[in-house]
Coordinates of C-alpha atoms in Angstrom, one line a residue:
Chain A
X183 CA 22.9 13.3 -6.6
X184 CA 20.6 12.5 -9.5
X185 CA 22.8 10.7 -12.1
X186 CA 22.8 7.0 -12.5
X187 CA 26.5 6.7 -11.7
X188 CA 26.1 8.0 -8.1
X189 CA 25.4 5.8 -5.1
X190 CA 21.8 4.6 -4.9
X191 CA 19.9 3.8 -1.7
X192 CA 17.9 0.6 -1.9
X193 CA 14.1 0.9 -1.6
X194 CA 12.8 0.1 1.9
X195 CA 11.8 -3.5 1.8
X196 CA 8.1 -4.3 2.0
X197 CA 6.4 -6.1 4.8
X198 CA 2.9 -7.5 5.0
X199 CA 0.2 -5.1 6.0
X200 CA -1.0 -7.7 8.5
X201 CA -4.5 -8.5 9.7
X202 CA -5.0 -5.1 11.4
X203 CA -4.3 -2.9 8.4
X204 CA -7.7 -1.3 8.9
X205 CA -6.7 0.3 12.1
X206 CA -4.4 2.6 10.1
X207 CA -6.1 2.8 6.8
X208 CA -9.9 2.6 7.5
X209 CA -10.3 3.2 11.3
X210 CA -13.9 4.4 11.1
X211 CA -14.9 1.2 9.3
X212 CA -13.5 -0.7 12.4
X213 CA -15.3 1.5 14.9
X214 CA -12.2 3.6 15.8
X215 CA -14.1 6.9 15.5
X216 CA -13.3 10.4 16.3
X217 CA -9.7 10.4 15.0
X218 CA -10.4 11.1 11.3
X219 CA -13.7 12.6 10.1
X220 CA -14.0 9.8 7.4
X221 CA -11.9 7.0 6.0
X222 CA -9.7 8.0 3.1
X223 CA -10.8 6.7 -0.3
X224 CA -14.4 6.0 0.6
X225 CA -15.7 8.0 -2.4
X226 CA -14.1 8.4 -5.8
X227 CA -16.9 10.7 -7.0
X228 CA -17.1 13.8 -4.8
X229 CA -18.9 16.1 -7.3
X230 CA -20.7 15.8 -10.6
X231 CA -18.1 14.7 -13.1
X232 CA -19.0 13.8 -16.7
X233 CA -19.1 10.2 -17.6
X234 CA -20.8 6.9 -17.2
X235 CA -21.3 5.9 -13.5
X236 CA -20.4 2.3 -12.9
X237 CA -20.2 0.0 -9.9
X238 CA -17.3 -2.5 -9.5
X239 CA -17.7 -5.4 -7.1
X240 CA -15.4 -8.3 -6.4
X241 CA -13.6 -10.4 -3.9
X242 CA -10.0 -11.5 -3.3
X243 CA -9.8 -15.3 -3.1
X244 CA -7.0 -17.4 -1.7
X245 CA -5.6 -20.7 -3.0
X246 CA -8.2 -22.7 -1.1
X247 CA -11.1 -20.8 -2.6
X248 CA -11.9 -18.7 0.4
X249 CA -12.6 -15.0 0.1
X250 CA -10.2 -12.8 2.2
X251 CA -12.0 -10.8 4.8
X252 CA -8.9 -8.9 5.9
X253 CA -7.6 -7.5 2.6
X254 CA -7.3 -3.8 1.7
X255 CA -8.0 -3.0 -1.9
X256 CA -7.0 0.3 -3.6
X257 CA -7.9 1.4 -7.1
X258 CA -6.5 4.2 -9.3
X259 CA -7.9 5.2 -12.6
X260 CA -8.5 8.0 -15.2
X261 CA -11.7 9.9 -15.6
X262 CA -14.1 9.3 -18.4
X263 CA -11.9 11.2 -20.8
X264 CA -8.7 9.4 -19.9
X265 CA -7.3 12.1 -17.7
X266 CA -5.9 11.6 -14.1
X267 CA -6.6 13.7 -11.1
X268 CA -3.8 16.1 -10.6
X269 CA -3.1 16.0 -14.3
X270 CA -6.1 17.9 -15.6
X271 CA -8.7 15.3 -14.6
X272 CA -12.4 16.1 -14.1
X273 CA -13.4 18.1 -11.0
X274 CA -15.3 16.1 -8.5
X275 CA -13.5 12.8 -9.3
X276 CA -10.5 11.7 -7.2
X277 CA -9.6 8.6 -9.3
X278 CA -8.5 6.9 -6.1
X279 CA -10.5 4.6 -3.9
X280 CA -9.8 2.3 -1.0
X281 CA -12.1 -0.5 0.3
X282 CA -11.7 -2.9 3.2
X283 CA -14.3 -5.2 1.8
X284 CA -17.5 -6.4 3.6
X285 CA -16.6 -7.8 7.1
X286 CA -18.7 -11.0 6.5
X287 CA -18.3 -11.7 2.8
X288 CA -15.1 -9.8 1.9
X289 CA -16.8 -8.2 -1.1
X290 CA -15.4 -4.8 -2.1
X291 CA -17.5 -2.2 -3.9
X292 CA -16.4 0.9 -5.8
X293 CA -18.8 3.5 -7.1
X294 CA -16.9 5.2 -9.9
X295 CA -16.7 6.3 -13.6
X296 CA -16.0 4.1 -16.5
X297 CA -12.4 5.2 -17.4
X298 CA -11.5 6.6 -20.8
X299 CA -8.5 5.5 -22.8
X300 CA -5.0 6.5 -21.6
X301 CA -2.0 6.7 -23.9
X302 CA 0.9 4.3 -23.5
X303 CA 4.4 5.8 -23.5
X304 CA 4.8 5.0 -27.2
X305 CA 1.7 6.9 -28.2
X306 CA -0.7 3.9 -28.7
X307 CA -4.0 4.1 -26.7
X308 CA -4.5 1.6 -23.9
X309 CA -7.9 0.0 -23.4
X310 CA -10.0 1.4 -20.5
X311 CA -8.7 -0.1 -17.3
X312 CA -8.6 0.4 -13.5
X313 CA -5.3 -0.2 -11.7
X314 CA -5.6 -2.3 -8.5
X315 CA -3.2 -2.7 -5.5
X316 CA -3.9 -5.4 -3.0
X317 CA -2.4 -5.8 0.5
X318 CA -3.4 -8.2 3.3
X319 CA -2.1 -10.6 5.9
X320 CA 0.0 -13.2 4.1
X321 CA 0.9 -10.9 1.2
X322 CA 4.5 -9.8 1.6
X323 CA 4.6 -7.2 -1.2
X324 CA 1.5 -5.4 -2.4
X325 CA 0.1 -7.0 -5.6
X326 CA -0.5 -4.9 -8.7
X327 CA -3.0 -5.9 -11.3
X328 CA -5.4 -4.2 -13.8
X329 CA -9.1 -4.6 -14.4
X330 CA -10.2 -4.3 -18.0
X331 CA -13.8 -4.5 -19.3
X332 CA -15.0 -7.6 -21.1
X333 CA -17.4 -5.4 -23.2
X334 CA -14.5 -3.4 -24.7
X335 CA -13.4 -6.2 -27.1
X336 CA -12.0 -3.9 -29.8
X337 CA -9.9 -1.8 -27.4
X338 CA -8.7 -4.8 -25.5
X339 CA -7.6 -6.4 -28.8
X340 CA -5.1 -3.6 -29.3
X341 CA -4.1 -2.9 -25.7
X342 CA -0.3 -2.7 -25.5
X343 CA -0.2 -4.6 -22.2
X344 CA -2.8 -7.3 -22.9
X345 CA -1.4 -8.1 -26.3
X346 CA 2.1 -8.6 -24.9
X347 CA 1.1 -11.3 -22.4
X348 CA 2.6 -14.6 -23.4
X349 CA 0.0 -16.9 -21.9
X350 CA -3.1 -15.4 -23.7
X351 CA -5.2 -18.0 -22.0
X352 CA -4.7 -16.1 -18.7
X353 CA -6.0 -12.7 -20.1
X354 CA -9.6 -13.4 -19.2
X355 CA -8.5 -13.2 -15.5
X356 CA -8.2 -9.4 -16.0
X357 CA -11.6 -8.9 -17.6
X358 CA -14.5 -7.7 -15.5
X359 CA -17.9 -8.9 -16.6
X360 CA -21.4 -7.3 -16.2
X361 CA -23.2 -9.0 -13.4
X362 CA -26.6 -7.3 -12.9
X363 CA -25.9 -3.5 -12.4
X364 CA -22.2 -4.0 -11.6
X365 CA -19.0 -5.1 -13.1
X366 CA -17.6 -8.1 -11.3
X367 CA -13.9 -8.5 -10.8
X368 CA -12.8 -11.4 -8.6
X369 CA -9.1 -11.6 -7.9
X370 CA -7.7 -15.1 -7.4
X371 CA -4.4 -15.1 -5.6
X372 CA -3.5 -18.6 -6.6
X373 CA -5.0 -21.7 -8.3
X374 CA -6.5 -22.5 -11.7
X375 CA -7.9 -19.0 -12.2
X376 CA -4.9 -17.2 -10.8
X377 CA -5.2 -13.5 -11.7
X378 CA -2.3 -12.0 -13.7
X379 CA -0.2 -9.7 -11.5
X380 CA 2.3 -7.2 -12.8
X381 CA 5.9 -6.3 -11.9
X382 CA 5.6 -2.7 -12.9
Chain B
X729 CA 10.1 0.1 -23.5
X730 CA 10.4 3.2 -21.3
X731 CA 9.9 2.7 -17.7
X732 CA 9.7 5.8 -15.5
X733 CA 10.8 4.1 -12.3
X734 CA 13.8 2.0 -11.3
X735 CA 12.7 -1.6 -11.4
X736 CA 11.8 -3.2 -8.0
X737 CA 14.6 -5.5 -6.8
X738 CA 12.6 -8.6 -6.0
X739 CA 15.6 -10.3 -4.5
X740 CA 15.7 -7.5 -1.9
X741 CA 12.0 -7.5 -1.1
X742 CA 10.4 -10.6 0.5
X743 CA 9.3 -13.1 -2.1
X744 CA 5.6 -13.9 -2.2
X745 CA 5.9 -17.5 -0.9
X746 CA 7.6 -17.7 2.5
X747 CA 6.3 -20.9 4.2
X748 CA 7.7 -20.0 7.7
X749 CA 5.1 -17.2 7.6
X750 CA 2.3 -19.6 7.2
X751 CA -0.5 -17.4 5.8
X752 CA 1.7 -16.6 2.8
X753 CA 1.4 -20.2 1.5
X754 CA -2.3 -19.9 0.3
X755 CA -2.0 -16.2 -0.5
X756 CA 1.0 -16.2 -2.8
X757 CA 0.7 -16.3 -6.6
X758 CA 2.3 -19.3 -8.2
X759 CA 2.9 -17.6 -11.6
X760 CA 5.6 -15.0 -11.7
X761 CA 4.4 -11.4 -12.0
X762 CA 4.6 -10.1 -15.6
X763 CA 7.0 -7.3 -16.2
X764 CA 5.3 -4.4 -17.8
X765 CA 6.4 -0.9 -18.8
X766 CA 4.8 1.8 -16.7
X767 CA 2.4 4.3 -18.2
X768 CA 0.6 7.2 -16.8
X769 CA -1.6 4.7 -15.0
X770 CA 1.3 3.8 -12.7
X771 CA 3.3 7.0 -12.9
X772 CA 0.6 9.1 -11.4
X773 CA -1.2 8.7 -8.0
X774 CA -3.5 10.4 -5.6
X775 CA -2.4 13.7 -4.0
X776 CA -3.3 14.6 -0.5
X777 CA -3.1 18.2 0.7
X778 CA -2.1 19.3 4.2
X779 CA -5.7 20.5 4.7
X780 CA -6.6 16.8 5.1
X781 CA -4.9 16.7 8.5
X782 CA -6.4 17.5 11.8
X783 CA -4.2 19.0 14.6
X784 CA -3.8 15.7 16.4
X785 CA -3.5 13.3 13.5
X786 CA 0.2 12.7 14.1
X787 CA -0.1 12.5 17.9
X788 CA -1.2 9.0 18.9
X789 CA -0.8 9.8 22.6
X790 CA -3.8 12.1 22.5
X791 CA -5.7 11.6 19.2
X792 CA -8.0 8.9 20.7
X793 CA -7.8 10.0 24.3
X794 CA -10.5 11.5 26.4
X795 CA -10.1 15.2 27.1
X796 CA -7.2 15.7 29.5
X797 CA -6.1 12.0 29.3
X798 CA -3.1 10.4 27.5
X799 CA -2.2 6.9 26.4
X800 CA -0.1 4.7 28.8
X801 CA 3.4 3.6 27.8
X802 CA 6.9 4.8 27.0
X803 CA 6.5 8.1 25.2
X804 CA 8.4 8.4 21.9
X805 CA 8.8 10.6 18.9
X806 CA 9.4 8.9 15.5
X807 CA 10.9 11.1 12.8
X808 CA 12.6 10.7 9.5
X809 CA 12.8 11.6 5.9
X810 CA 11.2 10.0 2.9
X811 CA 13.6 10.0 -0.1
X812 CA 13.8 8.1 -3.4
X813 CA 16.6 5.8 -4.4
X814 CA 18.5 8.7 -5.9
X815 CA 18.5 10.5 -2.6
X816 CA 15.9 13.1 -3.6
X817 CA 13.4 14.0 -0.8
X818 CA 9.8 13.1 -1.4
X819 CA 7.8 16.1 -0.3
X820 CA 4.1 16.4 0.5
X821 CA 3.4 12.7 0.6
X822 CA 1.0 11.0 3.0
X823 CA 2.5 8.6 5.6
X824 CA 0.0 6.5 7.6
X825 CA 0.9 4.5 10.7
X826 CA -0.8 1.9 13.0
X827 CA 0.3 -0.1 15.9
X828 CA -0.6 -2.1 19.1
X829 CA -0.6 -0.3 22.5
X830 CA 2.2 -0.6 25.1
X831 CA 1.0 -4.0 26.1
X832 CA 0.9 -5.4 22.5
X833 CA -2.9 -5.2 22.2
X834 CA -4.5 -3.9 18.9
X835 CA -7.8 -2.1 18.9
X836 CA -9.4 -4.5 16.4
X837 CA -12.6 -6.6 16.6
X838 CA -10.8 -9.7 15.5
X839 CA -8.0 -9.5 18.0
X840 CA -8.4 -11.5 21.2
X841 CA -5.0 -11.2 23.0
X842 CA -5.6 -11.1 26.7
X843 CA -3.5 -7.9 27.3
X844 CA -6.0 -5.1 27.9
X845 CA -7.0 -2.3 25.6
X846 CA -5.9 1.2 26.7
X847 CA -9.0 3.3 26.7
X848 CA -7.0 6.3 25.7
X849 CA -5.2 4.7 22.8
X850 CA -6.6 4.1 19.3
X851 CA -3.4 3.2 17.4
X852 CA -3.7 5.1 14.1
X853 CA -1.9 8.3 13.0
X854 CA -0.9 10.1 9.8
X855 CA 1.2 12.9 8.6
X856 CA 2.3 14.5 5.3
X857 CA 6.0 15.1 4.6
X858 CA 7.1 18.7 4.5
X859 CA 8.9 20.3 1.5
X860 CA 12.1 18.5 2.5
X861 CA 10.5 15.1 2.8
X862 CA 10.6 15.2 6.6
X863 CA 7.8 13.6 8.7
X864 CA 7.3 13.2 12.5
X865 CA 4.8 11.6 14.8
X866 CA 4.4 11.1 18.5
X867 CA 3.2 7.8 20.1
X868 CA 3.9 5.2 22.8
X869 CA 6.3 2.4 22.1
X870 CA 4.2 -0.7 21.2
X871 CA 4.7 -3.9 23.0
X872 CA 5.6 -7.3 21.5
X873 CA 2.7 -9.6 20.9
X874 CA 2.1 -13.3 20.4
X875 CA 0.4 -14.6 17.2
X876 CA -0.9 -17.9 15.9
X877 CA 1.9 -18.9 13.5
X878 CA 4.3 -21.3 15.1
X879 CA 3.2 -22.5 18.6
X880 CA 5.2 -19.7 20.3
X881 CA 5.8 -16.9 17.9
X882 CA 6.0 -13.3 19.0
X883 CA 6.2 -10.2 16.9
X884 CA 8.9 -7.8 17.8
X885 CA 7.7 -4.3 18.8
X886 CA 6.8 -2.7 15.5
X887 CA 4.9 0.1 13.8
X888 CA 3.2 -0.4 10.5
X889 CA 3.9 2.3 7.9
X890 CA 2.1 3.1 4.7
X891 CA 3.6 5.6 2.2
X892 CA 2.0 6.8 -1.1
X893 CA 4.9 8.6 -2.8
X894 CA 4.0 10.5 -5.9
X895 CA 2.7 7.6 -8.0
X896 CA 1.0 4.3 -7.7
X897 CA 4.3 2.6 -8.7
X898 CA 5.9 3.9 -5.5
X899 CA 3.1 2.7 -3.2
X900 CA 4.6 0.8 -0.2
X901 CA 3.6 -0.7 3.1
X902 CA 6.3 -1.8 5.5
X903 CA 7.0 -2.2 9.2
X904 CA 9.4 -0.3 11.5
X905 CA 11.3 -2.1 14.2
X906 CA 13.3 -0.8 17.2
X907 CA 17.1 -0.8 17.6
X908 CA 18.4 -3.5 19.9
X909 CA 15.2 -5.6 20.0
X910 CA 16.3 -9.3 20.1
X911 CA 12.9 -10.4 18.9
X912 CA 13.6 -8.9 15.4
X913 CA 15.9 -11.8 14.6
X914 CA 13.4 -14.5 15.7
X915 CA 10.4 -13.3 13.7
X916 CA 9.1 -15.2 10.7
X917 CA 7.6 -12.0 9.2
X918 CA 10.9 -10.1 9.5
X919 CA 12.5 -13.4 8.2
X920 CA 10.6 -13.1 4.9
X921 CA 13.2 -10.5 3.9
X922 CA 16.1 -12.3 2.3
X923 CA 19.1 -10.3 3.6
X924 CA 20.2 -9.0 7.0
X925 CA 21.3 -5.8 5.2
X926 CA 17.8 -5.2 4.0
X927 CA 16.2 -6.0 7.4
X928 CA 18.6 -3.5 9.1
X929 CA 17.1 -0.7 7.0
X930 CA 13.8 -1.3 8.8
X931 CA 15.3 -0.9 12.3
X932 CA 14.7 2.6 13.7
X933 CA 17.7 4.1 15.5
X934 CA 17.5 5.5 19.0
X935 CA 18.4 9.2 18.6
X936 CA 19.4 10.6 22.0
X937 CA 20.1 14.0 20.5
X938 CA 16.6 14.2 19.3
X939 CA 14.9 13.3 22.5
X940 CA 12.7 15.8 24.3
X941 CA 14.0 16.0 27.9
X942 CA 11.5 14.9 30.6
X943 CA 9.0 14.0 27.9
X944 CA 9.9 11.6 25.1
X945 CA 12.8 9.6 23.5
X946 CA 13.3 9.9 19.8
X947 CA 13.7 7.2 17.1
X948 CA 14.9 8.0 13.6
X949 CA 13.4 6.0 10.7
X950 CA 14.1 7.0 7.1
X951 CA 12.1 5.6 4.3
X952 CA 13.3 5.0 0.7
X953 CA 10.9 4.8 -2.2
X954 CA 11.6 3.8 -5.8
X955 CA 13.5 6.3 -7.8
X956 CA 12.0 8.2 -10.7
X957 CA 14.2 8.2 -13.7
X958 CA 14.8 11.2 -15.9
X959 CA 13.2 10.2 -19.3
X960 CA 16.2 10.8 -21.6
X961 CA 15.0 8.9 -24.6
X962 CA 11.4 8.5 -25.6
X963 CA 10.5 5.4 -27.5
X964 CA 8.3 5.8 -30.5
X965 CA 7.0 2.9 -32.6
X966 CA 8.3 2.8 -36.1
X967 CA 6.1 5.1 -38.3
X968 CA 4.4 6.9 -35.4

């Protein structure tokens, strides 16, 4: 059953999450109350974990320059010491967040920790990053990307993923920049500033 | 490069740009996604315990209903197993579902279809697979509903399904359709999937043996997530 020579089933094909994804994933946000006590992924910090507290803000923008108001954004990241929840990560930190964005502006916000460096399979250290997964009406298969920090120049310069990207001119699309008290990470689905997406 | 999961077959999944599904035109990247080896960042993911669940979370007939009331519509049970591509069950993983009511109306502020809301139907549910990868929920069969794509497009009856798996690399959202529904083969969203063979894996099968007499019919819907490879060889850079 487990060897590569045996018959394999195909992965269930993806379909768009559609415009009403929030009914299933963030019902309280929509006003469907009383089914779940709170929406999953509302808080990444549930206790008092060590590390620098940061805020990440951004929007998902379509090919015509409009912010999506019906996207669902999920993030997954290590704690301040580069450890993941479920794999020895800090207590009081889930590492996973989900945001429907603001209903009027589409802006998502995550209150989280600045992640530590996580090793790559070959032993090199990756630069601090947050993994993003984006679904929405019009997106047929969830989009994977990564947010890095523009102020981590040294680590970014040796990151195994960033250094491998052929079109280095596109790397800045993955860099979040300080904007007031928050890091800003806008995701462009299409157009001149199109964000790099990954086939992982 | 090592890669812990079998690569996604992007010829099996829908491509990003599928113009007959109009919204995809401005929301599809023009550059190809960059193939990257997975690391711990993708090979781990959130874990949800069974203590997350309330007693009615997987019963959409009653989880939004007033005390003593129930949702209107054909009562069904949907059950199945989540496995990976190697056939291994995926235990203890969260499955979330959402759907329209029996008349095809969603409980959503931005939805204006004239079919009425059912005061006793919210439309969301969730469950966690057991140790064998089995999941089950109870609901009413959703109705088809019209949507502003072509001038007269209707979605087939469908239930949206979100599955976490054991890592961010396995994260998947899809839709479940119902055996025998002629609308499946006219839908531009279903039609984003390139092959009939792939579409058929999203069609739940009526299971008469699983029905609950005088109560509910049963549909079987199995879900397959990406397979996790055994890491036989570990790459090390020269000199490390």
